Amino acid sequence: MALLRTSKPAVHRSAVIDIGSNSVRLVVYEGPARAPAVIFNEKVAAGLGRGLATDGRIAAADAERGLTALRRYALLARHMEVKDLVCVATAAVRDAENGPDFIAAAAEAGLKIRLLSGEEEAEAAGYGVLSAIPEAHGIAVDLGGGSLELAEVAHGEVGRRASFPLGVLRLPALRRDGQQAFERAVRKMLRAAGWPGGMAGLPLYLVGGSWRALSRLDLELTNDPLAVLDQHSFPRTALRRLVRATRRLSFEELRAIPGMASNRAATLPDAAALLAALANIIDVPAMTVSSSGLREGLLYQALDPDTRAQDPLIVAAEFEGRRLARFAPHGRAITEWIAPLFVGEAPADSRVRLAASLLSDVAWSANPDFRAERGMEIGLHGNWRGIDIPGRILLARALHAGFGGADGDFPAMGTLVGADRLARARQWGLAIRLAQRLTGGIEAPLKASRIALDDGRLILGLQKGWHHLAGESVDRRLRSLAQAMGAKPELVLL
């Protein structure tokens, strides 16, 4: 019997080709403009910036390696039906004597390269941070191979910005005379450009692969139970530990850290030394990793104000929930239905509860024995923006309980989130699980029922004409939720 093939619905795809000093990368995005999902990501370590320190030119072999990647990317983007393709080049092409020749050669592949100035590069990195952390207030610090960009971020906008010749490929020469001399040189550069000015004491938002590699080292040293890089934060005091580790550990030991690329392991000592210098110069209290940077910032800058104002977490959760739902999605109706159980909840937690409700159907296609595990994985490691580490854990806890996970199977998270918030997230999941069982996964029964806490009783009320929704499976889930909330279950037929 022939299988019917259905075509995939038309979607809007955008892409960014990022020609950096270390690598040439293509990232293809699909989905809602405010929170597009990455559907393809490939890089080639072309090393265009390697030869600049020697003769100020991109080496012929490195140029050809980069151009080979660009020809491949141009071909792929056409056949992936990318509608909006942005191709940008940064410090290596900007500073190289033969940079214009490289741009001309890329044009033969059909690519129109936008050569970013240092300030434009800093601005895009700053908006990349704001796209994922809208409340960010501090300094976005983007470390590339050829340059370091600083951008003030506050109140949803990028303020002062600057670029410095402090990329990781340039740092070894600057560090030859020791850390104190290196810090003096960095301080002199920043002061000449008016930094930090009035921004001393603000936190840093770390953008770029070298900073992410340094953060991987921090996760390894602290045995972090979650090990998620995005919005991983560490205090200034952690820098001493990181600097010592980069001196003590061999290249092979650094490279063996999960997720650590060889080229990043090699630059860790330089990246750690630069971050320590910046922390001293700017008087930084803490640092937070942002997985969103220049590429995401370029997309964000193209959005209209109304789209920028959307919540990236909720937009992404709603899109994913709609994509994987069995029936018409109704996550917002679920979160409103269970809201009477969580009166007085902090707005930040209510937002995560909404995301959990929007995702309440995402694991139904999994084997029943692994639905809870799938839900937890989506919460912990989904490519979410606009959510911190505790928020990820709460989302995962709710989805794990919502898909029937045993209480003891959820992994310990140390001190990353408080026990009371974890217990509340489990209650969200059990309430969502009750809603899904009561309704069979459709919205209409929610309008004919209600749930409430009253004087130690958890009351489920069903309107006339809907009494037959009650049953053993509903009763079991009502009792489970009541037990978690320290209440007595009660079914009321109205």
mmCIF file of C-alpha atoms in Angstrom, residues 52-311:
data_model
loop_
_atom_site.group_PDB
_atom_site.id
_atom_site.type_symbol
_atom_site.label_atom_id
_atom_site.label_comp_id
_atom_site.label_asym_id
_atom_site.label_seq_id
_atom_site.Cartn_x
_atom_site.Cartn_y
_atom_site.Cartn_z
ATOM 1 C CA LEU A 52 47.047 39.551 10.266
ATOM 2 C CA ALA A 53 49.662 39.779 13.013
ATOM 3 C CA THR A 54 52.365 38.671 10.552
ATOM 4 C CA ASP A 55 51.753 40.765 7.451
ATOM 5 C CA GLY A 56 48.320 42.346 7.837
ATOM 6 C CA ARG A 57 46.781 40.047 5.224
ATOM 7 C CA ILE A 58 44.454 37.049 5.140
ATOM 8 C CA ALA A 59 46.662 34.100 4.203
ATOM 9 C CA ALA A 60 45.900 32.593 0.803
ATOM 10 C CA ALA A 61 45.126 29.133 2.202
ATOM 11 C CA ASP A 62 42.836 30.566 4.876
ATOM 12 C CA ALA A 63 41.043 32.751 2.330
ATOM 13 C CA GLU A 64 40.416 29.758 0.075
ATOM 14 C CA ARG A 65 39.145 27.716 3.029
ATOM 15 C CA GLY A 66 36.715 30.515 3.891
ATOM 16 C CA LEU A 67 35.592 30.975 0.287
ATOM 17 C CA THR A 68 34.999 27.238 -0.108
ATOM 18 C CA ALA A 69 32.698 27.379 2.925
ATOM 19 C CA LEU A 70 30.897 30.444 1.561
ATOM 20 C CA ARG A 71 30.217 28.760 -1.785
ATOM 21 C CA ARG A 72 28.734 25.775 0.040
ATOM 22 C CA TYR A 73 26.630 28.003 2.278
ATOM 23 C CA ALA A 74 25.289 30.063 -0.626
ATOM 24 C CA LEU A 75 24.208 26.885 -2.421
ATOM 25 C CA LEU A 76 22.605 25.398 0.694
ATOM 26 C CA ALA A 77 20.720 28.601 1.513
ATOM 27 C CA ARG A 78 19.187 28.705 -1.962
ATOM 28 C CA HIS A 79 17.974 25.130 -1.787
ATOM 29 C CA MET A 80 16.782 25.520 1.815
ATOM 30 C CA GLU A 81 14.533 28.280 0.439
ATOM 31 C CA VAL A 82 15.927 30.887 2.797
ATOM 32 C CA LYS A 83 13.958 34.095 2.257
ATOM 33 C CA ASP A 84 16.158 36.545 4.168
ATOM 34 C CA LEU A 85 19.905 35.959 4.036
ATOM 35 C CA VAL A 86 22.270 38.329 5.824
ATOM 36 C CA CYS A 87 26.004 37.926 5.238
ATOM 37 C CA VAL A 88 28.354 39.924 7.459
ATOM 38 C CA ALA A 89 32.104 40.120 7.942
ATOM 39 C CA THR A 90 33.852 41.376 11.059
ATOM 40 C CA ALA A 91 37.361 42.176 12.293
ATOM 41 C CA ALA A 92 39.553 39.957 10.095
ATOM 42 C CA VAL A 93 38.086 41.126 6.791
ATOM 43 C CA ARG A 94 37.698 44.662 8.132
ATOM 44 C CA ASP A 95 41.367 44.961 9.121
ATOM 45 C CA ALA A 96 43.063 42.895 6.417
ATOM 46 C CA GLU A 97 44.862 44.651 3.582
ATOM 47 C CA ASN A 98 43.324 42.152 1.156
ATOM 48 C CA GLY A 99 39.877 42.230 2.784
ATOM 49 C CA PRO A 100 38.304 43.899 -0.289
ATOM 50 C CA ASP A 101 39.666 41.078 -2.481
ATOM 51 C CA PHE A 102 38.013 38.515 -0.205
ATOM 52 C CA ILE A 103 34.682 40.364 -0.430
ATOM 53 C CA ALA A 104 34.938 40.519 -4.214
ATOM 54 C CA ALA A 105 35.660 36.775 -4.406
ATOM 55 C CA ALA A 106 32.636 36.056 -2.184
ATOM 56 C CA ALA A 107 30.468 38.140 -4.487
ATOM 57 C CA GLU A 108 31.215 35.665 -7.285
ATOM 58 C CA ALA A 109 29.322 33.073 -5.223
ATOM 59 C CA GLY A 110 26.309 35.382 -5.207
ATOM 60 C CA LEU A 111 26.864 36.723 -1.699
ATOM 61 C CA LYS A 112 26.620 40.400 -0.865
ATOM 62 C CA ILE A 113 28.777 40.884 2.218
ATOM 63 C CA ARG A 114 28.046 43.667 4.670
ATOM 64 C CA LEU A 115 31.308 44.738 6.277
ATOM 65 C CA LEU A 116 30.515 45.700 9.858
ATOM 66 C CA SER A 117 32.412 48.473 11.579
ATOM 67 C CA GLY A 118 33.601 47.808 15.111
ATOM 68 C CA GLU A 119 30.737 49.862 16.563
ATOM 69 C CA GLU A 120 28.164 48.070 14.389
ATOM 70 C CA GLU A 121 29.556 44.739 15.559
ATOM 71 C CA ALA A 122 29.274 45.856 19.188
ATOM 72 C CA GLU A 123 25.736 47.133 18.632
ATOM 73 C CA ALA A 124 24.597 43.842 17.092
ATOM 74 C CA ALA A 125 26.121 41.877 19.975
ATOM 75 C CA GLY A 126 24.339 44.139 22.464
ATOM 76 C CA TYR A 127 20.998 43.621 20.775
ATOM 77 C CA GLY A 128 21.699 39.896 20.681
ATOM 78 C CA VAL A 129 21.941 39.926 24.469
ATOM 79 C CA LEU A 130 18.722 41.955 24.746
ATOM 80 C CA SER A 131 16.912 39.587 22.392
ATOM 81 C CA ALA A 132 17.432 36.764 24.894
ATOM 82 C CA ILE A 133 17.660 38.693 28.183
ATOM 83 C CA PRO A 134 15.304 41.671 27.738
ATOM 84 C CA GLU A 135 15.915 42.894 31.283
ATOM 85 C CA ALA A 136 19.710 42.925 30.866
ATOM 86 C CA HIS A 137 21.404 45.929 32.477
ATOM 87 C CA GLY A 138 25.153 46.031 32.148
ATOM 88 C CA ILE A 139 27.812 45.632 29.468
ATOM 89 C CA ALA A 140 27.699 43.129 26.605
ATOM 90 C CA VAL A 141 31.253 41.862 26.005
ATOM 91 C CA ASP A 142 31.750 40.051 22.700
ATOM 92 C CA LEU A 143 35.127 38.337 22.342
ATOM 93 C CA GLY A 144 36.028 37.222 18.837
ATOM 94 C CA GLY A 145 39.221 36.194 17.145
ATOM 95 C CA GLY A 146 40.229 39.652 15.999
ATOM 96 C CA SER A 147 38.483 42.083 18.314
ATOM 97 C CA LEU A 148 36.668 42.701 21.579
ATOM 98 C CA GLU A 149 33.402 44.644 21.509
ATOM 99 C CA LEU A 150 31.770 46.395 24.460
ATOM 100 C CA ALA A 151 28.184 47.652 24.401
ATOM 101 C CA GLU A 152 26.095 49.208 27.143
ATOM 102 C CA VAL A 153 22.704 47.466 27.455
ATOM 103 C CA ALA A 154 19.847 48.844 29.550
ATOM 104 C CA HIS A 155 16.087 49.338 29.305
ATOM 105 C CA GLY A 156 15.903 47.318 26.102
ATOM 106 C CA GLU A 157 18.349 49.526 24.199
ATOM 107 C CA VAL A 158 22.038 49.591 23.321
ATOM 108 C CA GLY A 159 23.894 52.691 24.443
ATOM 109 C CA ARG A 160 27.633 53.375 24.242
ATOM 110 C CA ARG A 161 29.666 50.896 22.236
ATOM 111 C CA ALA A 162 33.265 50.417 21.211
ATOM 112 C CA SER A 163 35.611 47.932 19.580
ATOM 113 C CA PHE A 164 39.177 47.109 20.617
ATOM 114 C CA PRO A 165 41.971 45.026 18.991
ATOM 115 C CA LEU A 166 41.794 42.465 21.789
ATOM 116 C CA GLY A 167 40.605 39.323 20.004
ATOM 117 C CA VAL A 168 41.922 35.974 21.193
ATOM 118 C CA LEU A 169 44.253 35.700 18.197
ATOM 119 C CA ARG A 170 45.982 38.933 19.274
ATOM 120 C CA LEU A 171 46.190 38.228 23.008
ATOM 121 C CA PRO A 172 49.312 36.014 23.180
ATOM 122 C CA ALA A 173 51.527 38.849 21.928
ATOM 123 C CA LEU A 174 49.966 41.284 24.405
ATOM 124 C CA ARG A 175 50.497 38.906 27.337
ATOM 125 C CA ARG A 176 54.204 38.257 26.810
ATOM 126 C CA ASP A 177 55.264 40.654 29.569
ATOM 127 C CA GLY A 178 52.982 39.169 32.238
ATOM 128 C CA GLN A 179 49.499 39.752 33.602
ATOM 129 C CA GLN A 180 50.163 43.128 35.240
ATOM 130 C CA ALA A 181 51.618 44.648 32.081
ATOM 131 C CA PHE A 182 48.780 43.117 30.071
ATOM 132 C CA GLU A 183 46.145 44.606 32.388
ATOM 133 C CA ARG A 184 47.819 48.014 32.165
ATOM 134 C CA ALA A 185 47.720 47.841 28.367
ATOM 135 C CA VAL A 186 44.031 46.877 28.361
ATOM 136 C CA ARG A 187 43.230 49.627 30.871
ATOM 137 C CA LYS A 188 45.011 52.183 28.686
ATOM 138 C CA MET A 189 43.018 51.112 25.601
ATOM 139 C CA LEU A 190 39.699 51.308 27.409
ATOM 140 C CA ARG A 191 40.463 54.659 29.051
ATOM 141 C CA ALA A 192 41.442 56.180 25.702
ATOM 142 C CA ALA A 193 37.938 55.335 24.474
ATOM 143 C CA GLY A 194 36.246 56.626 27.646
ATOM 144 C CA TRP A 195 35.540 53.232 29.224
ATOM 145 C CA PRO A 196 34.236 52.276 31.688
ATOM 146 C CA GLY A 197 33.131 55.834 32.442
ATOM 147 C CA GLY A 198 29.916 55.752 34.447
ATOM 148 C CA MET A 199 29.451 52.016 33.902
ATOM 149 C CA ALA A 200 31.881 50.791 36.538
ATOM 150 C CA GLY A 201 30.296 48.246 38.840
ATOM 151 C CA LEU A 202 27.868 46.847 36.254
ATOM 152 C CA PRO A 203 27.711 43.124 35.404
ATOM 153 C CA LEU A 204 29.029 41.690 32.158
ATOM 154 C CA TYR A 205 27.074 39.668 29.607
ATOM 155 C CA LEU A 206 29.518 37.339 27.892
ATOM 156 C CA VAL A 207 29.111 36.735 24.151
ATOM 157 C CA GLY A 208 31.269 34.528 21.958
ATOM 158 C CA GLY A 209 32.721 31.039 21.784
ATOM 159 C CA SER A 210 35.792 31.794 23.894
ATOM 160 C CA TRP A 211 33.684 32.997 26.817
ATOM 161 C CA ARG A 212 31.372 29.987 26.456
ATOM 162 C CA ALA A 213 34.414 27.703 26.583
ATOM 163 C CA LEU A 214 35.565 29.421 29.771
ATOM 164 C CA SER A 215 32.093 28.913 31.213
ATOM 165 C CA ARG A 216 32.255 25.217 30.321
ATOM 166 C CA LEU A 217 35.375 25.058 32.439
ATOM 167 C CA ASP A 218 33.533 26.733 35.309
ATOM 168 C CA LEU A 219 30.673 24.226 35.048
ATOM 169 C CA GLU A 220 33.213 21.403 35.141
ATOM 170 C CA LEU A 221 35.100 22.786 38.130
ATOM 171 C CA THR A 222 31.919 23.336 40.154
ATOM 172 C CA ASN A 223 30.274 20.015 39.173
ATOM 173 C CA ASP A 224 27.172 21.943 38.138
ATOM 174 C CA PRO A 225 24.258 19.448 38.038
ATOM 175 C CA LEU A 226 22.583 21.102 35.036
ATOM 176 C CA ALA A 227 25.572 22.244 32.946
ATOM 177 C CA VAL A 228 23.595 24.646 30.728
ATOM 178 C CA LEU A 229 25.674 27.506 29.361
ATOM 179 C CA ASP A 230 22.959 30.020 28.461
ATOM 180 C CA GLN A 231 22.500 32.445 31.377
ATOM 181 C CA HIS A 232 25.038 30.574 33.470
ATOM 182 C CA SER A 233 26.262 33.165 35.965
ATOM 183 C CA PHE A 234 29.320 33.283 38.152
ATOM 184 C CA PRO A 235 30.713 35.907 40.537
ATOM 185 C CA ARG A 236 33.913 37.836 40.104
ATOM 186 C CA THR A 237 35.511 35.709 42.805
ATOM 187 C CA ALA A 238 35.273 32.680 40.477
ATOM 188 C CA LEU A 239 37.810 34.218 38.114
ATOM 189 C CA ARG A 240 40.738 33.387 40.376
ATOM 190 C CA ARG A 241 39.715 29.720 40.257
ATOM 191 C CA LEU A 242 39.328 29.819 36.472
ATOM 192 C CA VAL A 243 42.685 31.505 35.868
ATOM 193 C CA ARG A 244 44.439 28.988 38.118
ATOM 194 C CA ALA A 245 42.739 26.089 36.312
ATOM 195 C CA THR A 246 43.831 27.310 32.869
ATOM 196 C CA ARG A 247 47.409 27.418 34.127
ATOM 197 C CA ARG A 248 47.271 24.084 35.937
ATOM 198 C CA LEU A 249 45.421 21.911 33.417
ATOM 199 C CA SER A 250 47.124 20.666 30.276
ATOM 200 C CA PHE A 251 45.702 21.236 26.817
ATOM 201 C CA GLU A 252 44.645 17.572 26.705
ATOM 202 C CA GLU A 253 42.811 17.915 30.032
ATOM 203 C CA LEU A 254 41.021 21.056 28.896
ATOM 204 C CA ARG A 255 40.068 19.490 25.576
ATOM 205 C CA ALA A 256 38.598 16.478 27.418
ATOM 206 C CA ILE A 257 35.933 18.664 29.086
ATOM 207 C CA PRO A 258 32.529 17.747 27.560
ATOM 208 C CA GLY A 259 31.657 20.059 24.698
ATOM 209 C CA MET A 260 35.097 21.705 24.599
ATOM 210 C CA ALA A 261 36.444 22.286 21.076
ATOM 211 C CA SER A 262 40.187 21.960 20.533
ATOM 212 C CA ASN A 263 40.596 25.493 19.212
ATOM 213 C CA ARG A 264 38.747 26.897 22.236
ATOM 214 C CA ALA A 265 40.793 24.844 24.697
ATOM 215 C CA ALA A 266 43.950 26.368 23.240
ATOM 216 C CA THR A 267 42.742 29.946 23.871
ATOM 217 C CA LEU A 268 41.352 29.429 27.388
ATOM 218 C CA PRO A 269 44.373 30.899 29.240
ATOM 219 C CA ASP A 270 44.196 34.061 27.143
ATOM 220 C CA ALA A 271 40.422 34.390 27.505
ATOM 221 C CA ALA A 272 40.652 33.923 31.285
ATOM 222 C CA ALA A 273 43.417 36.527 31.563
ATOM 223 C CA LEU A 274 41.403 39.066 29.558
ATOM 224 C CA LEU A 275 38.230 38.499 31.575
ATOM 225 C CA ALA A 276 40.181 38.904 34.824
ATOM 226 C CA ALA A 277 41.633 42.176 33.546
ATOM 227 C CA LEU A 278 38.203 43.475 32.471
ATOM 228 C CA ALA A 279 36.697 42.516 35.824
ATOM 229 C CA ASN A 280 39.353 44.552 37.637
ATOM 230 C CA ILE A 281 39.162 47.553 35.303
ATOM 231 C CA ILE A 282 35.337 47.770 35.253
ATOM 232 C CA ASP A 283 34.909 46.555 38.854
ATOM 233 C CA VAL A 284 32.555 43.802 37.726
ATOM 234 C CA PRO A 285 30.437 42.074 40.394
ATOM 235 C CA ALA A 286 29.280 39.131 38.261
ATOM 236 C CA MET A 287 29.115 37.723 34.742
ATOM 237 C CA THR A 288 26.323 36.008 32.801
ATOM 238 C CA VAL A 289 26.718 33.994 29.607
ATOM 239 C CA SER A 290 24.503 34.867 26.654
ATOM 240 C CA SER A 291 24.214 32.259 23.908
ATOM 241 C CA SER A 292 22.613 34.939 21.750
ATOM 242 C CA GLY A 293 25.014 37.384 20.197
ATOM 243 C CA LEU A 294 25.825 39.088 16.929
ATOM 244 C CA ARG A 295 23.757 36.848 14.640
ATOM 245 C CA GLU A 296 20.658 36.983 16.824
ATOM 246 C CA GLY A 297 21.198 40.707 17.288
ATOM 247 C CA LEU A 298 21.132 41.302 13.535
ATOM 248 C CA LEU A 299 17.765 39.529 13.309
ATOM 249 C CA TYR A 300 16.432 41.391 16.346
ATOM 250 C CA GLN A 301 17.441 44.780 14.936
ATOM 251 C CA ALA A 302 15.284 44.101 11.868
ATOM 252 C CA LEU A 303 12.100 43.601 13.950
ATOM 253 C CA ASP A 304 9.410 46.226 14.424
ATOM 254 C CA PRO A 305 8.860 47.564 17.975
ATOM 255 C CA ASP A 306 5.726 45.482 18.611
ATOM 256 C CA THR A 307 7.499 42.244 17.709
ATOM 257 C CA ARG A 308 10.529 43.169 19.821
ATOM 258 C CA ALA A 309 8.218 43.684 22.800
ATOM 259 C CA GLN A 310 6.966 40.081 22.662
ATOM 260 C CA ASP A 311 8.132 37.646 25.354
#
